[in-house]
């Protein structure tokens, strides 16, 4: 593991204005694109491993400082991330979740078995009220996944009524008795999850009929009505095609899942740390392929929904490695390195380019599971490189995307595989400033980049860089700040701005006039 000396790095970069530029980034502020919906930076929290229990929820009686059961340290760190949206309770868990088991006095809730994830006991301590308490503390929108697989239209419609009714119905009164006077704000409601697999092994044609059946009964007062999401596919655009053809007017979005696996082989996925450069490359190359997947899905939407009423919601994505040795294989706990931050940033740049159709994404998952923001160990907590990437990109939430063109991009090559050396994205943020994100995918070589903003003099840039000496640089409970962002700045010389982007780095800067 390597430690970046931030002051040394910053000085080195400030001094390093190259005489020539290998790559030119052209930004055109006069041709604004779609707004990057803040929910593109959404999170996913499933009842899986220590993702919720231990990682976030410790219960009000815990010695670990908490607010009504939610860990203060973790909630505080997530608040700083400005988490815009949280998806809950699954994942595969959602299609075996019965909401009535998660309300009322916690000591009376039934204990179940989490059959999807490790076969461990599910106490139901975190239910509807606890989830909304967390979301409200975070100031986040909510995305609740309903049980299509083992539920019924009645169970689903009653959950909607329980959460959203402002009447004096028995269910609304039960909600009040359980401590919540006014309706909960359910922003999105998903009908099932991965219905092609863990959610019921259905065909898309069968799902469309079931969705129509369930959706008919999801009634709520207009001001509390959630946007209803259809659960889509993975790997091809078949589900998006069938669903967008069959669900006109009945959904605001179709979900899509895309996981990045270094080897592409689910049986031996590759390690989270200590990997060879070939797996740095294969991981990044596989991550970049999401662009093709999005284009294929968007093509299906363009065909069936040219009015752009249906969004593509990538409500699960991220890296998936072999679990850490010594941990429960069903808990999907993995370390998180600089490679994950680079993967996240590459995704963000791609999502921005599709901002008109991709209006929500949810990384899997928020804490302790897969590509997490935060890892915990008892009362300890650390922020991962992925957390830092999310924080650096906060200005892109609800910013207006700007077209970016790369001239003379360099190539990063390992064996027969090659990918672009530089990835970039630009946007006009809500604070009025122009922000630029640049990723150098090459773990060995820095890249000289010239910035050219049409119709604007650029005097300099300032922001942050995330990099390290090792590809698998990561934080541990002993060295929590082994990798963290450092300041990054550069000034124009003779009206020309050149940036030296370190090897394997994520840079986000505001552009100064
Ligand atoms: O994120 C982990 C699991 O991956 C989810 O439960 C499921 O939807 C997907 O297969």
GROMACS .gro file of C-alpha atoms and ligand atoms in nm, residues 44 46 48 87 90-93 117 193-194 196 198 257 259 316 320 332 364-365 369-370, ligand 1:
model
   32
   44UNK     CA    1  -2.816   0.125  -0.250
   46UNK     CA    2  -2.974  -0.389   0.114
   48UNK     CA    3  -2.713  -0.804   0.315
   87UNK     CA    4  -3.265   0.239  -0.256
   90UNK     CA    5  -3.302  -0.496  -0.180
   91UNK     CA    6  -3.179  -0.639  -0.414
   92UNK     CA    7  -3.272  -1.002  -0.403
   93UNK     CA    8  -3.382  -0.946  -0.042
  117UNK     CA    9  -2.740  -1.360   0.190
  193UNK     CA   10  -3.591  -0.674  -0.851
  194UNK     CA   11  -3.399  -0.885  -1.102
  196UNK     CA   12  -3.516  -1.250  -1.455
  198UNK     CA   13  -3.346  -1.407  -0.790
  257UNK     CA   14  -2.796  -0.379  -1.359
  259UNK     CA   15  -2.155  -0.521  -1.244
  316UNK     CA   16  -2.724  -0.152  -0.930
  320UNK     CA   17  -1.771  -0.726  -0.764
  332UNK     CA   18  -2.004  -0.976  -0.022
  364UNK     CA   19  -2.394  -0.137  -0.493
  365UNK     CA   20  -2.368  -0.076  -0.205
  369UNK     CA   21  -2.101  -0.456   0.072
  370UNK     CA   22  -1.936  -0.472  -0.274
  514LIG     O1   23  -2.603  -0.613  -0.487
  514LIG     C1   24  -2.604  -0.750  -0.458
  514LIG     C2   25  -2.706  -0.827  -0.539
  514LIG     O2   26  -2.674  -0.820  -0.675
  514LIG     C3   27  -2.848  -0.777  -0.535
  514LIG     O3   28  -2.919  -0.823  -0.425
  514LIG     C4   29  -2.907  -0.833  -0.660
  514LIG     O4   30  -3.010  -0.754  -0.712
  514LIG     C5   31  -2.788  -0.843  -0.754
  514LIG     O5   32  -2.779  -0.966  -0.813
   0.00000   0.00000   0.00000
